[in-house]
Amino acid sequence: MPDHGSKLIVALDFSSSSEALSLASRLDPSTARLKVGKQLFTVAGPDVVRDLQERGFDVFLDLKFHDIPNTVAHAVRAAADLGVWMTNVHASGGSRMMTAAREALVDCSHRPLLLGVTVLTSMARADLDELNWGADPIDRVCELARLAESSGLDGVVCSAAEAQVLSQRHQPGFLMVTPGIRQAGDASDDQRRVVTPSDAVAAGATHLVVGRSITASDDPAATVANILASLV
Ligand code: C5P
């Protein structure tokens, strides 16, 4: 089904629902979707997700579930019942876990998009060696993305650099949601590898996750407009 919503997902990494709702009040649901992650969800819970949805926003519930198949299936189903647009699980939970998550959504009246998290972009080769995973991150990302696709997931969370490789290996329509986005001149903060919005889309990213470049800007709506303008 064609996606008529925005490619841009604003990460609401706040520690209170009032801060999150205040930022949302400065944005337009037709130009930006919103991501609720572990920090905000842990303090504000499903109520903040409902509040954002009542204001017309699509919500990506980024809780990166990783547990036994039964638990993950029920968690993903709870996210669907909450009405979220997108949610995710760790692909390293394996194909049985991912398949259970997908199957839990089969009879939903509103089925969220389900993504697999491949290798966290904060992890480098040394981190993988420490875990005895014995591969470069990109090889591991490719394996996990293949497993996510064969388990019936809608796409993956990956870096823009990885999106370029994955876009050559996956069916068109396989989603690639990329964080680590900065406009030219922005501070990179704690992100190690940053990519501009237009370079990320050129690499194959279907959706961009942007946090502080928007949430810390003086005029978040204008920053959203600038980013979207840079994509056309
Ligand atoms: O502020 P910034 O644009 O760096 O925020 C990026 C967002 O994307 C944060 O919510 C972060 O948790 C998330 N993220 C990430 N790298 C990943 C997965 C998610 O930066 N690999």
Short mmCIF file of N, CA and C in Angstrom, two decimals, residues 37-187:
data_model
loop_
_atom_site.label_atom_id
_atom_site.label_comp_id
_atom_site.label_asym_id
_atom_site.label_seq_id
_atom_site.Cartn_x
_atom_site.Cartn_y
_atom_site.Cartn_z
N GLY A 37 10.30 6.52 22.33
CA GLY A 37 11.26 5.48 22.65
C GLY A 37 11.22 5.10 24.12
N LYS A 38 12.25 4.39 24.56
CA LYS A 38 12.25 3.82 25.91
C LYS A 38 12.23 4.89 27.00
N GLN A 39 12.93 6.00 26.77
CA GLN A 39 12.99 7.05 27.80
C GLN A 39 11.60 7.62 28.06
N LEU A 40 10.95 8.10 27.02
CA LEU A 40 9.64 8.74 27.20
C LEU A 40 8.59 7.71 27.63
N PHE A 41 8.63 6.52 27.02
CA PHE A 41 7.60 5.52 27.35
C PHE A 41 7.72 5.07 28.81
N THR A 42 8.96 5.01 29.30
CA THR A 42 9.14 4.54 30.68
C THR A 42 8.57 5.55 31.68
N VAL A 43 8.64 6.84 31.36
CA VAL A 43 8.06 7.82 32.30
C VAL A 43 6.59 8.11 32.01
N ALA A 44 6.19 8.04 30.75
CA ALA A 44 4.84 8.54 30.42
C ALA A 44 3.88 7.46 29.96
N GLY A 45 4.40 6.30 29.56
CA GLY A 45 3.55 5.16 29.25
C GLY A 45 2.62 5.35 28.06
N PRO A 46 1.61 4.45 27.95
CA PRO A 46 0.71 4.50 26.79
C PRO A 46 -0.09 5.79 26.69
N ASP A 47 -0.29 6.50 27.80
CA ASP A 47 -1.10 7.72 27.74
C ASP A 47 -0.49 8.76 26.79
N VAL A 48 0.84 8.88 26.81
CA VAL A 48 1.43 9.90 25.94
C VAL A 48 1.28 9.48 24.47
N VAL A 49 1.33 8.17 24.21
CA VAL A 49 1.12 7.69 22.84
C VAL A 49 -0.31 8.05 22.40
N ARG A 50 -1.28 7.79 23.29
CA ARG A 50 -2.68 8.12 22.95
C ARG A 50 -2.85 9.62 22.71
N ASP A 51 -2.23 10.42 23.58
CA ASP A 51 -2.35 11.88 23.43
C ASP A 51 -1.81 12.33 22.07
N LEU A 52 -0.66 11.79 21.70
CA LEU A 52 -0.05 12.19 20.42
C LEU A 52 -0.92 11.75 19.25
N GLN A 53 -1.47 10.54 19.36
CA GLN A 53 -2.33 10.04 18.28
C GLN A 53 -3.62 10.87 18.19
N GLU A 54 -4.15 11.27 19.35
CA GLU A 54 -5.37 12.10 19.33
C GLU A 54 -5.10 13.44 18.66
N ARG A 55 -3.85 13.87 18.67
CA ARG A 55 -3.50 15.12 17.97
C ARG A 55 -3.22 14.88 16.50
N GLY A 56 -3.42 13.64 16.05
CA GLY A 56 -3.33 13.35 14.62
C GLY A 56 -2.01 12.79 14.15
N PHE A 57 -1.09 12.53 15.10
CA PHE A 57 0.23 12.04 14.69
C PHE A 57 0.28 10.52 14.55
N ASP A 58 1.03 10.05 13.54
CA ASP A 58 1.42 8.64 13.49
C ASP A 58 2.56 8.45 14.47
N VAL A 59 2.49 7.38 15.27
CA VAL A 59 3.54 7.15 16.28
C VAL A 59 4.30 5.85 15.98
N PHE A 60 5.63 6.01 15.96
CA PHE A 60 6.54 4.85 15.89
C PHE A 60 6.91 4.54 17.35
N LEU A 61 6.44 3.39 17.86
CA LEU A 61 6.76 2.98 19.23
C LEU A 61 8.05 2.16 19.18
N ASP A 62 9.14 2.83 19.57
CA ASP A 62 10.49 2.28 19.40
C ASP A 62 10.95 1.65 20.71
N LEU A 63 10.39 0.46 21.01
CA LEU A 63 10.75 -0.21 22.27
C LEU A 63 11.68 -1.40 22.04
N LYS A 64 12.02 -1.67 20.79
CA LYS A 64 13.03 -2.69 20.44
C LYS A 64 12.84 -3.95 21.29
N PHE A 65 11.68 -4.60 21.14
CA PHE A 65 11.40 -5.79 21.96
C PHE A 65 12.41 -6.91 21.67
N HIS A 66 12.85 -7.58 22.72
CA HIS A 66 13.81 -8.70 22.58
C HIS A 66 13.55 -9.66 23.74
N ASP A 67 12.82 -10.75 23.47
CA ASP A 67 12.45 -11.66 24.55
C ASP A 67 12.03 -12.98 23.90
N ILE A 68 11.46 -13.88 24.67
CA ILE A 68 11.02 -15.14 24.08
C ILE A 68 9.84 -14.85 23.13
N PRO A 69 9.63 -15.74 22.14
CA PRO A 69 8.61 -15.45 21.12
C PRO A 69 7.25 -15.10 21.70
N ASN A 70 6.77 -15.84 22.70
CA ASN A 70 5.44 -15.59 23.25
C ASN A 70 5.33 -14.18 23.84
N THR A 71 6.36 -13.77 24.57
CA THR A 71 6.33 -12.45 25.21
C THR A 71 6.38 -11.34 24.17
N VAL A 72 7.26 -11.50 23.18
CA VAL A 72 7.37 -10.47 22.15
C VAL A 72 6.07 -10.38 21.34
N ALA A 73 5.49 -11.55 21.04
CA ALA A 73 4.23 -11.55 20.28
C ALA A 73 3.16 -10.75 21.03
N HIS A 74 3.04 -10.98 22.34
CA HIS A 74 2.02 -10.26 23.10
C HIS A 74 2.35 -8.77 23.23
N ALA A 75 3.63 -8.44 23.33
CA ALA A 75 4.02 -7.03 23.42
C ALA A 75 3.69 -6.29 22.12
N VAL A 76 3.99 -6.94 20.99
CA VAL A 76 3.71 -6.32 19.69
C VAL A 76 2.20 -6.16 19.50
N ARG A 77 1.46 -7.17 19.97
CA ARG A 77 0.00 -7.08 19.86
C ARG A 77 -0.55 -5.93 20.73
N ALA A 78 0.06 -5.74 21.90
CA ALA A 78 -0.36 -4.63 22.76
C ALA A 78 -0.08 -3.29 22.07
N ALA A 79 1.06 -3.22 21.36
CA ALA A 79 1.38 -1.99 20.62
C ALA A 79 0.33 -1.75 19.53
N ALA A 80 -0.06 -2.83 18.85
CA ALA A 80 -1.09 -2.70 17.81
C ALA A 80 -2.40 -2.22 18.41
N ASP A 81 -2.77 -2.79 19.55
CA ASP A 81 -4.04 -2.40 20.19
C ASP A 81 -4.00 -0.94 20.66
N LEU A 82 -2.78 -0.44 20.91
CA LEU A 82 -2.63 0.96 21.28
C LEU A 82 -2.81 1.87 20.05
N GLY A 83 -2.69 1.27 18.88
CA GLY A 83 -2.97 2.02 17.64
C GLY A 83 -1.75 2.62 16.98
N VAL A 84 -0.53 2.13 17.35
CA VAL A 84 0.65 2.77 16.78
C VAL A 84 0.81 2.44 15.29
N TRP A 85 1.51 3.32 14.60
CA TRP A 85 1.73 3.17 13.15
C TRP A 85 2.88 2.20 12.86
N MET A 86 3.88 2.19 13.75
CA MET A 86 5.09 1.37 13.51
C MET A 86 5.64 0.94 14.87
N THR A 87 6.23 -0.29 14.91
CA THR A 87 6.93 -0.71 16.12
C THR A 87 8.07 -1.64 15.71
N ASN A 88 8.86 -2.13 16.68
CA ASN A 88 10.04 -2.89 16.28
C ASN A 88 10.46 -3.94 17.31
N VAL A 89 11.23 -4.89 16.82
CA VAL A 89 11.80 -5.96 17.65
C VAL A 89 13.26 -6.11 17.25
N HIS A 90 14.08 -6.72 18.11
CA HIS A 90 15.47 -6.99 17.73
C HIS A 90 15.50 -8.21 16.81
N ALA A 91 16.08 -8.04 15.62
CA ALA A 91 16.18 -9.17 14.69
C ALA A 91 17.03 -10.29 15.27
N SER A 92 17.95 -9.95 16.18
CA SER A 92 18.80 -11.00 16.76
C SER A 92 18.02 -11.90 17.71
N GLY A 93 16.75 -11.59 17.96
CA GLY A 93 15.88 -12.52 18.69
C GLY A 93 15.55 -13.76 17.87
N GLY A 94 15.86 -13.72 16.57
CA GLY A 94 15.73 -14.91 15.73
C GLY A 94 14.41 -14.99 14.97
N SER A 95 14.39 -15.91 14.00
CA SER A 95 13.23 -15.99 13.10
C SER A 95 11.97 -16.48 13.82
N ARG A 96 12.12 -17.37 14.81
CA ARG A 96 10.91 -17.83 15.52
C ARG A 96 10.26 -16.67 16.27
N MET A 97 11.11 -15.84 16.87
CA MET A 97 10.57 -14.69 17.58
C MET A 97 9.92 -13.70 16.62
N MET A 98 10.59 -13.40 15.51
CA MET A 98 10.04 -12.42 14.56
C MET A 98 8.76 -12.94 13.92
N THR A 99 8.75 -14.24 13.62
CA THR A 99 7.54 -14.82 13.01
C THR A 99 6.38 -14.77 14.00
N ALA A 100 6.66 -15.06 15.25
CA ALA A 100 5.60 -14.99 16.27
C ALA A 100 5.06 -13.56 16.38
N ALA A 101 5.94 -12.59 16.29
CA ALA A 101 5.52 -11.18 16.37
C ALA A 101 4.63 -10.84 15.17
N ARG A 102 5.05 -11.27 13.98
CA ARG A 102 4.24 -10.97 12.79
C ARG A 102 2.89 -11.65 12.88
N GLU A 103 2.90 -12.92 13.31
CA GLU A 103 1.63 -13.67 13.36
C GLU A 103 0.67 -13.08 14.39
N ALA A 104 1.21 -12.45 15.42
CA ALA A 104 0.34 -11.85 16.45
C ALA A 104 -0.46 -10.68 15.88
N LEU A 105 -0.04 -10.20 14.72
CA LEU A 105 -0.70 -9.03 14.13
C LEU A 105 -1.70 -9.39 13.04
N VAL A 106 -1.78 -10.69 12.73
CA VAL A 106 -2.56 -11.10 11.55
C VAL A 106 -4.01 -10.63 11.60
N ASP A 107 -4.68 -10.79 12.74
CA ASP A 107 -6.11 -10.45 12.77
C ASP A 107 -6.38 -9.07 13.38
N CYS A 108 -5.36 -8.20 13.34
CA CYS A 108 -5.56 -6.85 13.90
C CYS A 108 -6.40 -6.00 12.97
N SER A 109 -7.27 -5.19 13.53
CA SER A 109 -8.02 -4.27 12.67
C SER A 109 -7.07 -3.18 12.16
N HIS A 110 -6.08 -2.87 12.97
CA HIS A 110 -5.09 -1.85 12.56
C HIS A 110 -3.71 -2.50 12.75
N ARG A 111 -3.08 -2.88 11.63
CA ARG A 111 -1.79 -3.57 11.76
C ARG A 111 -0.64 -2.58 11.65
N PRO A 112 0.17 -2.44 12.72
CA PRO A 112 1.32 -1.54 12.60
C PRO A 112 2.39 -2.14 11.70
N LEU A 113 3.22 -1.29 11.13
CA LEU A 113 4.40 -1.76 10.43
C LEU A 113 5.36 -2.33 11.47
N LEU A 114 6.01 -3.45 11.12
CA LEU A 114 6.88 -4.14 12.08
C LEU A 114 8.30 -4.18 11.52
N LEU A 115 9.22 -3.58 12.27
CA LEU A 115 10.62 -3.51 11.83
C LEU A 115 11.51 -4.39 12.69
N GLY A 116 12.64 -4.80 12.12
CA GLY A 116 13.68 -5.49 12.87
C GLY A 116 14.86 -4.54 13.08
N VAL A 117 15.35 -4.50 14.30
CA VAL A 117 16.58 -3.74 14.57
C VAL A 117 17.72 -4.69 14.26
N THR A 118 18.65 -4.26 13.42
CA THR A 118 19.75 -5.15 13.02
C THR A 118 20.88 -5.01 14.06
N VAL A 119 21.92 -4.28 13.71
CA VAL A 119 23.00 -4.02 14.69
C VAL A 119 22.89 -2.56 15.08
N LEU A 120 22.89 -2.29 16.37
CA LEU A 120 22.79 -0.89 16.82
C LEU A 120 23.93 -0.08 16.20
N THR A 121 23.60 1.11 15.73
CA THR A 121 24.64 1.91 15.07
C THR A 121 25.72 2.37 16.04
N SER A 122 25.48 2.20 17.33
CA SER A 122 26.51 2.54 18.32
C SER A 122 27.58 1.46 18.41
N MET A 123 27.34 0.30 17.75
CA MET A 123 28.29 -0.82 17.88
C MET A 123 29.25 -0.86 16.69
N ALA A 124 30.54 -1.01 17.03
CA ALA A 124 31.57 -1.12 16.01
C ALA A 124 32.12 -2.56 16.04
N ARG A 125 33.10 -2.82 15.16
CA ARG A 125 33.67 -4.16 15.04
C ARG A 125 34.15 -4.69 16.41
N ALA A 126 34.79 -3.81 17.21
CA ALA A 126 35.33 -4.25 18.50
C ALA A 126 34.21 -4.73 19.43
N ASP A 127 33.05 -4.07 19.34
CA ASP A 127 31.92 -4.49 20.19
C ASP A 127 31.41 -5.86 19.76
N LEU A 128 31.40 -6.10 18.45
CA LEU A 128 30.95 -7.41 17.95
C LEU A 128 31.94 -8.50 18.33
N ASP A 129 33.25 -8.16 18.28
CA ASP A 129 34.28 -9.14 18.67
C ASP A 129 34.11 -9.52 20.13
N GLU A 130 33.82 -8.52 20.96
CA GLU A 130 33.64 -8.76 22.39
C GLU A 130 32.54 -9.79 22.64
N LEU A 131 31.53 -9.77 21.76
CA LEU A 131 30.41 -10.71 21.90
C LEU A 131 30.68 -12.02 21.15
N ASN A 132 31.86 -12.08 20.53
CA ASN A 132 32.23 -13.26 19.74
C ASN A 132 31.29 -13.46 18.56
N TRP A 133 30.83 -12.34 17.97
CA TRP A 133 29.94 -12.43 16.82
C TRP A 133 30.75 -12.58 15.53
N GLY A 134 32.08 -12.28 15.63
CA GLY A 134 32.99 -12.57 14.54
C GLY A 134 32.60 -12.10 13.15
N ALA A 135 32.16 -10.88 13.03
CA ALA A 135 31.85 -10.36 11.70
C ALA A 135 31.92 -8.85 11.74
N ASP A 136 32.13 -8.25 10.56
CA ASP A 136 32.01 -6.80 10.49
C ASP A 136 30.54 -6.45 10.66
N PRO A 137 30.26 -5.28 11.23
CA PRO A 137 28.86 -4.89 11.42
C PRO A 137 28.03 -5.04 10.14
N ILE A 138 28.58 -4.65 9.00
CA ILE A 138 27.77 -4.67 7.78
C ILE A 138 27.36 -6.11 7.41
N ASP A 139 28.27 -7.09 7.66
CA ASP A 139 27.91 -8.48 7.35
C ASP A 139 26.79 -8.96 8.26
N ARG A 140 26.92 -8.59 9.50
CA ARG A 140 25.90 -8.97 10.49
C ARG A 140 24.56 -8.29 10.16
N VAL A 141 24.63 -7.02 9.77
CA VAL A 141 23.41 -6.29 9.38
C VAL A 141 22.74 -7.00 8.20
N CYS A 142 23.54 -7.40 7.21
CA CYS A 142 22.96 -8.07 6.03
C CYS A 142 22.28 -9.37 6.42
N GLU A 143 22.94 -10.15 7.29
CA GLU A 143 22.35 -11.43 7.72
C GLU A 143 21.03 -11.20 8.46
N LEU A 144 21.05 -10.23 9.39
CA LEU A 144 19.85 -9.99 10.21
C LEU A 144 18.73 -9.38 9.37
N ALA A 145 19.07 -8.55 8.40
CA ALA A 145 18.03 -7.96 7.53
C ALA A 145 17.40 -9.06 6.66
N ARG A 146 18.23 -9.99 6.19
CA ARG A 146 17.70 -11.11 5.39
C ARG A 146 16.74 -11.95 6.24
N LEU A 147 17.14 -12.19 7.49
CA LEU A 147 16.28 -12.97 8.40
C LEU A 147 14.97 -12.22 8.70
N ALA A 148 15.08 -10.91 8.86
CA ALA A 148 13.86 -10.10 9.12
C ALA A 148 12.92 -10.18 7.93
N GLU A 149 13.47 -10.07 6.72
CA GLU A 149 12.61 -10.11 5.53
C GLU A 149 11.98 -11.49 5.36
N SER A 150 12.79 -12.55 5.57
CA SER A 150 12.23 -13.90 5.39
C SER A 150 11.24 -14.25 6.50
N SER A 151 11.29 -13.54 7.62
CA SER A 151 10.32 -13.75 8.70
C SER A 151 9.05 -12.91 8.49
N GLY A 152 9.03 -12.15 7.40
CA GLY A 152 7.82 -11.40 7.04
C GLY A 152 7.73 -10.02 7.64
N LEU A 153 8.86 -9.50 8.16
CA LEU A 153 8.82 -8.14 8.70
C LEU A 153 8.79 -7.13 7.55
N ASP A 154 8.37 -5.91 7.88
CA ASP A 154 8.20 -4.88 6.84
C ASP A 154 9.49 -4.14 6.52
N GLY A 155 10.50 -4.28 7.37
CA GLY A 155 11.74 -3.56 7.10
C GLY A 155 12.64 -3.60 8.32
N VAL A 156 13.67 -2.74 8.26
CA VAL A 156 14.67 -2.73 9.34
C VAL A 156 15.01 -1.30 9.74
N VAL A 157 15.60 -1.19 10.94
CA VAL A 157 16.25 0.04 11.37
C VAL A 157 17.73 -0.17 11.08
N CYS A 158 18.35 0.76 10.36
CA CYS A 158 19.77 0.60 10.03
C CYS A 158 20.38 1.98 9.80
N SER A 159 21.70 2.02 9.63
CA SER A 159 22.33 3.30 9.32
C SER A 159 22.18 3.56 7.82
N ALA A 160 22.34 4.83 7.44
CA ALA A 160 22.21 5.16 6.00
C ALA A 160 23.28 4.44 5.19
N ALA A 161 24.47 4.26 5.77
CA ALA A 161 25.53 3.56 5.03
C ALA A 161 25.10 2.13 4.75
N GLU A 162 24.42 1.52 5.70
CA GLU A 162 23.95 0.14 5.50
C GLU A 162 22.77 0.10 4.53
N ALA A 163 21.96 1.16 4.52
CA ALA A 163 20.80 1.20 3.61
C ALA A 163 21.25 1.06 2.16
N GLN A 164 22.40 1.65 1.85
CA GLN A 164 22.90 1.57 0.48
C GLN A 164 23.14 0.11 0.06
N VAL A 165 23.77 -0.65 0.95
CA VAL A 165 24.03 -2.06 0.65
C VAL A 165 22.72 -2.85 0.63
N LEU A 166 21.87 -2.61 1.63
CA LEU A 166 20.62 -3.39 1.75
C LEU A 166 19.67 -3.12 0.58
N SER A 167 19.67 -1.88 0.07
CA SER A 167 18.71 -1.57 -0.99
C SER A 167 19.00 -2.37 -2.26
N GLN A 168 20.24 -2.85 -2.39
CA GLN A 168 20.55 -3.69 -3.55
C GLN A 168 20.13 -5.15 -3.33
N ARG A 169 19.84 -5.51 -2.09
CA ARG A 169 19.59 -6.92 -1.78
C ARG A 169 18.14 -7.23 -1.45
N HIS A 170 17.33 -6.19 -1.21
CA HIS A 170 15.96 -6.44 -0.74
C HIS A 170 14.94 -5.97 -1.75
N GLN A 171 13.74 -6.52 -1.61
CA GLN A 171 12.66 -6.16 -2.50
C GLN A 171 12.34 -4.68 -2.35
N PRO A 172 11.92 -4.02 -3.45
CA PRO A 172 11.44 -2.65 -3.31
C PRO A 172 10.27 -2.65 -2.32
N GLY A 173 10.20 -1.67 -1.51
CA GLY A 173 9.11 -1.64 -0.51
C GLY A 173 9.57 -2.11 0.85
N PHE A 174 10.73 -2.79 0.93
CA PHE A 174 11.29 -3.18 2.22
C PHE A 174 11.78 -1.89 2.89
N LEU A 175 11.24 -1.60 4.08
CA LEU A 175 11.50 -0.30 4.69
C LEU A 175 12.89 -0.23 5.32
N MET A 176 13.53 0.91 5.17
CA MET A 176 14.82 1.16 5.83
C MET A 176 14.72 2.48 6.57
N VAL A 177 14.63 2.37 7.87
CA VAL A 177 14.42 3.53 8.74
C VAL A 177 15.78 3.88 9.34
N THR A 178 16.26 5.09 9.06
CA THR A 178 17.64 5.42 9.45
C THR A 178 17.72 6.58 10.44
N PRO A 179 18.33 6.34 11.59
CA PRO A 179 18.69 7.44 12.51
C PRO A 179 20.09 7.97 12.15
N GLY A 180 20.63 8.83 12.99
CA GLY A 180 21.98 9.37 12.75
C GLY A 180 21.96 10.42 11.65
N ILE A 181 20.88 11.19 11.57
CA ILE A 181 20.72 12.19 10.51
C ILE A 181 21.03 13.58 11.05
N ARG A 182 21.83 14.32 10.31
CA ARG A 182 22.13 15.71 10.67
C ARG A 182 22.16 16.54 9.39
N GLN A 183 21.65 17.79 9.48
CA GLN A 183 21.81 18.72 8.37
C GLN A 183 23.23 19.25 8.39
N ALA A 184 23.74 19.69 7.22
CA ALA A 184 25.08 20.26 7.16
C ALA A 184 25.19 21.39 8.19
N GLY A 185 26.24 21.38 8.99
CA GLY A 185 26.44 22.46 9.97
C GLY A 185 25.91 22.14 11.35
N ASP A 186 25.08 21.09 11.47
CA ASP A 186 24.57 20.71 12.80
C ASP A 186 25.66 20.05 13.63
N ALA A 187 25.53 20.11 14.96
CA ALA A 187 26.42 19.34 15.83
C ALA A 187 26.09 17.86 15.68
#
